[in-house]
Structure formats: structure tokens, C-alpha cells
């Protein structure tokens, strides 16, 4: 059972597929609201990276679940540490993206990480981004936003994003689009917590909209739901 808004600080859930702008928007919103920002996708990436480091097969569900339970993760803004090692850059690659999608399909891993994600709300206001925040992690979130964009625009953004190791000459747009399509299919068809928009979420289409415009729109939604902003 999740906590209600009467017993915890405000939680803002921002969901959506890859390339919709979740990271940039969520960080900016968290800063504007003086809230903690948590990227749940980074948690799955970190577990996937650690599994590779320890030689654990992505088909070994019991070991992956055990790993997600014991691994020491530290998230601070965009920074990610695993067992005290800074993995912020190394987990932002196409290879880890694919591995994270496989890890995210493991029910035991999701159960453990969802429990960890809920614990973040105990420390204050929270802006959390992911693919199942408004539906599974915090179904009683005070504000739910679902960011989306056309498949073409999402692929274009990801292809030019150096944070995901896809920038430069190696980032053929067709290859990135194929990878995103595969990730979308994996996220939307997994048995546990598939990517879907919560019934009470507000859809924000970011296609063709500058980043600052999307941030303003999200803050307007938050203000409508929560009242005056800081």
C-alpha cells in the first residue's frame, strides 16, 4: 500500500518513453520546486551495469533480483554511484540501454527497485521520472505528467544526445529509431508495470516544442494541482 498525499510530502510523477524529454524537464521542475530529483531509469541501468560487471546473465532472474537487493546505489541529481564508483557516464550507452530493458522485465528486480523508489519520498518533496511512476510506484502521486513526442522526433533527439553515447557520426538515425522502437515495445509489453499513461495523468506532447516551453507547461500543471509555486 502506498502512502497518501496527507501522510507524505508532494510527489510529482513524470513518465513517458525514451526521448520524450523526461530527464531535462524533470530536473528543471525539481530545481524550480526545490524538490529532490530521481531518475528511476538510472537505477535499472545501474543494476544492468553491475550485472555485467559481475558476469550475471540477464536471463538469470534469481541472481538479478538478489543483485538489485544488495547493490549499493546512490543517486544525486544526474550523478549515479554503484558501490561507491561513479558510473554516471558509463551507464548512458546504447549497450546499457538494451541491457536495462531486459533487467526491467524481471519481476523481482522491479519489486525491489519500486520499494527503493518509494523510500525516496520519506525525505521530502520529490520529482521522479520513469515509465511506471504514476501507475505503479506512486499511483497516488499529487501530480502526474506523461511526456510524449513523435517517434521521429524522439529518435532525432536521442541520436544527437551525447549523454547516451549515441552522438556523432556513429549515430545513424535509422539505427537509433530501430533501437527506440525495440525499447518501446519491451517497455509496453512487459508483464510487470508496462509503460502506459495513468488515467489521471496529463499528457504533454513535446513534439516541436522548445525545452523551456515544455518546462513552463509542466510547471503550470503543477501550479494548478498544488497551488502557488516557490
Short mmCIF file of C-alpha atoms in Angstrom, two decimals:
data_model
loop_
_atom_site.label_atom_id
_atom_site.label_comp_id
_atom_site.label_asym_id
_atom_site.label_seq_id
_atom_site.Cartn_x
_atom_site.Cartn_y
_atom_site.Cartn_z
CA UNK A 1 0.00 0.00 0.00
CA UNK A 2 1.31 3.43 -0.89
CA UNK A 3 1.15 6.50 1.28
CA UNK A 4 -1.47 9.15 0.60
CA UNK A 5 -0.83 12.84 -0.02
CA UNK A 6 -1.93 13.53 3.56
CA UNK A 7 0.92 11.49 5.02
CA UNK A 8 3.85 12.33 2.74
CA UNK A 9 5.44 15.32 1.00
CA UNK A 10 4.23 16.12 -2.54
CA UNK A 11 5.25 13.69 -5.25
CA UNK A 12 5.34 14.66 -8.92
CA UNK A 13 5.45 11.71 -11.32
CA UNK A 14 6.78 12.25 -14.83
CA UNK A 15 6.51 9.28 -17.18
CA UNK A 16 6.99 8.66 -20.86
CA UNK A 17 9.06 6.81 -23.46
CA UNK A 18 12.70 7.36 -24.30
CA UNK A 19 13.48 10.66 -25.99
CA UNK A 20 10.33 12.43 -24.81
CA UNK A 21 12.34 14.84 -22.68
CA UNK A 22 11.73 13.37 -19.22
CA UNK A 23 15.24 13.92 -17.88
CA UNK A 24 15.72 17.57 -18.83
CA UNK A 25 12.19 18.53 -17.87
CA UNK A 26 12.18 16.63 -14.57
CA UNK A 27 15.49 18.13 -13.46
CA UNK A 28 14.32 21.65 -14.26
CA UNK A 29 10.99 21.15 -12.50
CA UNK A 30 12.70 19.72 -9.43
CA UNK A 31 15.05 22.70 -9.30
CA UNK A 32 12.18 25.17 -9.67
CA UNK A 33 10.28 23.48 -6.83
CA UNK A 34 13.32 22.86 -4.61
CA UNK A 35 12.49 19.15 -4.69
CA UNK A 36 14.66 16.08 -4.96
CA UNK A 37 15.02 14.67 -8.48
CA UNK A 38 15.16 10.91 -9.01
CA UNK A 39 15.75 9.18 -12.33
CA UNK A 40 14.44 5.64 -11.86
CA UNK A 41 15.75 4.59 -15.25
CA UNK A 42 19.26 5.16 -13.91
CA UNK A 43 18.56 2.56 -11.21
CA UNK A 44 17.77 -0.12 -13.78
CA UNK A 45 20.79 0.93 -15.82
CA UNK A 46 22.99 0.70 -12.73
CA UNK A 47 21.75 -2.81 -11.93
CA UNK A 48 22.34 -3.84 -15.54
CA UNK A 49 25.87 -2.41 -15.43
CA UNK A 50 26.63 -4.20 -12.18
CA UNK A 51 25.25 -7.47 -13.56
CA UNK A 52 27.63 -7.18 -16.49
CA UNK A 53 30.48 -6.32 -14.13
CA UNK A 54 29.80 -9.46 -12.07
CA UNK A 55 29.14 -11.69 -15.07
CA UNK A 56 25.49 -12.33 -14.20
CA UNK A 57 23.35 -13.46 -17.11
CA UNK A 58 20.41 -11.23 -17.97
CA UNK A 59 18.36 -14.44 -18.11
CA UNK A 60 19.18 -15.36 -14.51
CA UNK A 61 16.18 -13.85 -12.73
CA UNK A 62 17.03 -15.06 -9.19
CA UNK A 63 20.58 -13.65 -9.33
CA UNK A 64 19.42 -10.38 -10.87
CA UNK A 65 16.82 -9.98 -8.15
CA UNK A 66 19.39 -10.73 -5.45
CA UNK A 67 21.77 -8.23 -7.03
CA UNK A 68 19.15 -5.48 -7.06
CA UNK A 69 18.51 -6.12 -3.38
CA UNK A 70 22.12 -5.88 -2.22
CA UNK A 71 23.73 -3.42 -4.63
CA UNK A 72 24.57 -0.05 -3.12
CA UNK A 73 23.12 2.73 -5.28
CA UNK A 74 23.47 6.46 -4.76
CA UNK A 75 21.59 8.98 -6.88
CA UNK A 76 22.27 12.69 -6.53
CA UNK A 77 20.83 14.74 -9.36
CA UNK A 78 22.34 13.33 -12.54
CA UNK A 79 25.16 11.62 -10.64
CA UNK A 80 24.92 7.86 -10.17
CA UNK A 81 27.22 5.76 -7.98
CA UNK A 82 27.32 1.97 -7.72
CA UNK A 83 29.22 0.54 -4.78
CA UNK A 84 30.99 3.90 -4.42
CA UNK A 85 32.03 4.07 -8.09
CA UNK A 86 30.83 6.91 -10.32
CA UNK A 87 29.02 5.26 -13.25
CA UNK A 88 27.15 8.35 -14.44
CA UNK A 89 28.67 8.23 -17.92
CA UNK A 90 29.22 4.50 -18.41
CA UNK A 91 25.56 3.62 -17.89
CA UNK A 92 24.47 6.07 -20.62
CA UNK A 93 25.26 3.90 -23.61
CA UNK A 94 23.20 2.04 -26.19
CA UNK A 95 24.52 -1.25 -24.82
CA UNK A 96 23.41 -0.48 -21.27
CA UNK A 97 20.09 0.85 -22.54
CA UNK A 98 19.40 -2.54 -24.13
CA UNK A 99 20.57 -4.37 -21.01
CA UNK A 100 18.44 -2.18 -18.75
CA UNK A 101 15.36 -3.02 -20.81
CA UNK A 102 15.99 -6.72 -20.15
CA UNK A 103 16.60 -6.15 -16.45
CA UNK A 104 13.43 -4.07 -16.21
CA UNK A 105 11.37 -7.05 -17.37
CA UNK A 106 12.41 -9.13 -14.34
CA UNK A 107 9.52 -9.03 -11.81
CA UNK A 108 11.80 -9.49 -8.79
CA UNK A 109 14.04 -6.61 -9.82
CA UNK A 110 11.07 -4.33 -10.34
CA UNK A 111 9.66 -5.24 -6.95
CA UNK A 112 12.93 -4.42 -5.20
CA UNK A 113 13.57 -1.17 -7.06
CA UNK A 114 9.99 0.06 -6.68
CA UNK A 115 10.37 -0.40 -2.94
CA UNK A 116 13.59 1.62 -3.04
CA UNK A 117 11.95 4.31 -5.16
CA UNK A 118 9.07 4.74 -2.73
CA UNK A 119 11.54 5.23 0.09
CA UNK A 120 12.80 8.44 -1.52
CA UNK A 121 9.51 10.17 -0.71
CA UNK A 122 10.27 9.96 3.01
CA UNK A 123 12.99 12.62 2.69
CA UNK A 124 10.88 15.46 1.25
CA UNK A 125 9.25 16.69 -1.93
CA UNK A 126 10.05 14.59 -4.97
CA UNK A 127 10.08 14.79 -8.75
CA UNK A 128 10.51 11.26 -10.04
CA UNK A 129 10.81 10.28 -13.68
CA UNK A 130 10.40 6.88 -15.25
CA UNK A 131 7.95 4.68 -17.08
CA UNK A 132 5.71 3.44 -14.27
CA UNK A 133 5.83 6.18 -11.63
CA UNK A 134 2.23 7.36 -11.92
CA UNK A 135 0.83 3.86 -12.42
CA UNK A 136 2.86 1.65 -10.07
CA UNK A 137 5.44 3.44 -7.93
CA UNK A 138 3.23 6.33 -6.81
CA UNK A 139 -0.34 5.73 -8.05
CA UNK A 140 -1.42 8.41 -5.54
CA UNK A 141 1.10 10.99 -6.80
CA UNK A 142 -0.08 14.57 -6.37
CA UNK A 143 0.71 15.42 -10.00
CA UNK A 144 1.11 13.00 -12.90
CA UNK A 145 2.61 14.10 -16.20
CA UNK A 146 3.04 11.91 -19.27
CA UNK A 147 5.53 13.33 -21.76
CA UNK A 148 5.49 12.06 -25.31
CA UNK A 149 6.66 13.07 -28.78
CA UNK A 150 6.55 11.68 -32.28
CA UNK A 151 8.74 8.66 -32.94
CA UNK A 152 10.74 10.68 -35.46
CA UNK A 153 11.47 13.49 -33.04
CA UNK A 154 12.38 11.15 -30.20
CA UNK A 155 14.83 9.32 -32.44
CA UNK A 156 16.35 12.59 -33.62
CA UNK A 157 16.85 13.79 -30.05
CA UNK A 158 18.41 10.54 -28.91
CA UNK A 159 20.72 10.38 -31.93
CA UNK A 160 22.18 13.78 -31.07
CA UNK A 161 22.33 13.21 -27.30
CA UNK A 162 25.94 12.62 -26.17
CA UNK A 163 24.69 11.62 -22.70
CA UNK A 164 23.50 8.34 -24.17
CA UNK A 165 26.61 7.58 -26.16
CA UNK A 166 24.78 7.97 -29.45
CA UNK A 167 26.06 11.31 -30.68
CA UNK A 168 28.35 11.85 -33.61
CA UNK A 169 28.90 10.02 -36.88
CA UNK A 170 28.10 6.59 -35.43
CA UNK A 171 24.56 7.62 -34.56
CA UNK A 172 22.73 6.72 -37.79
CA UNK A 173 19.20 7.98 -37.32
CA UNK A 174 17.69 4.78 -38.71
CA UNK A 175 19.66 2.68 -36.21
CA UNK A 176 18.58 4.87 -33.31
CA UNK A 177 14.96 4.73 -34.45
CA UNK A 178 15.12 0.94 -34.60
CA UNK A 179 16.64 0.78 -31.11
CA UNK A 180 13.96 3.10 -29.71
CA UNK A 181 11.21 1.07 -31.32
CA UNK A 182 12.59 -2.08 -29.70
CA UNK A 183 12.83 -0.35 -26.31
CA UNK A 184 9.27 0.99 -26.63
CA UNK A 185 7.99 -2.49 -27.44
CA UNK A 186 9.85 -4.01 -24.50
CA UNK A 187 8.56 -1.37 -22.09
CA UNK A 188 4.97 -1.53 -23.26
CA UNK A 189 4.66 -5.32 -23.39
CA UNK A 190 6.44 -6.38 -20.21
CA UNK A 191 4.24 -8.26 -17.77
CA UNK A 192 5.02 -6.12 -14.72
CA UNK A 193 4.44 -2.35 -14.73
CA UNK A 194 4.33 -1.79 -18.50
CA UNK A 195 4.77 1.70 -19.88
CA UNK A 196 1.33 3.27 -20.07
CA UNK A 197 -0.23 6.61 -19.25
CA UNK A 198 -2.12 6.74 -15.96
CA UNK A 199 -5.80 7.55 -16.32
CA UNK A 200 -5.38 10.73 -14.28
CA UNK A 201 -2.12 11.89 -15.88
CA UNK A 202 -1.87 15.00 -18.04
CA UNK A 203 -0.46 14.33 -21.49
CA UNK A 204 2.14 16.83 -22.70
CA UNK A 205 3.19 16.38 -26.32
CA UNK A 206 6.70 17.79 -26.68
CA UNK A 207 6.91 17.40 -30.46
CA UNK A 208 8.31 20.62 -31.89
CA UNK A 209 8.16 22.40 -28.54
CA UNK A 210 11.35 24.03 -27.18
CA UNK A 211 12.54 22.69 -23.84
CA UNK A 212 11.74 25.89 -21.94
CA UNK A 213 8.21 25.77 -23.32
CA UNK A 214 7.70 22.23 -22.06
CA UNK A 215 9.08 23.16 -18.64
CA UNK A 216 6.70 26.13 -18.41
CA UNK A 217 3.76 23.92 -19.35
CA UNK A 218 4.63 21.30 -16.72
CA UNK A 219 5.07 23.97 -14.03
CA UNK A 220 1.68 25.41 -14.97
CA UNK A 221 0.13 21.97 -14.46
CA UNK A 222 1.88 21.58 -11.13
CA UNK A 223 0.73 25.01 -10.01
CA UNK A 224 -2.86 24.18 -10.94
CA UNK A 225 -2.73 20.97 -8.92
CA UNK A 226 -0.68 22.08 -5.92
CA UNK A 227 -1.19 25.84 -5.72
CA UNK A 228 1.43 28.61 -5.64
CA UNK A 229 4.97 27.62 -6.59
CA UNK A 230 8.03 28.62 -4.53
#
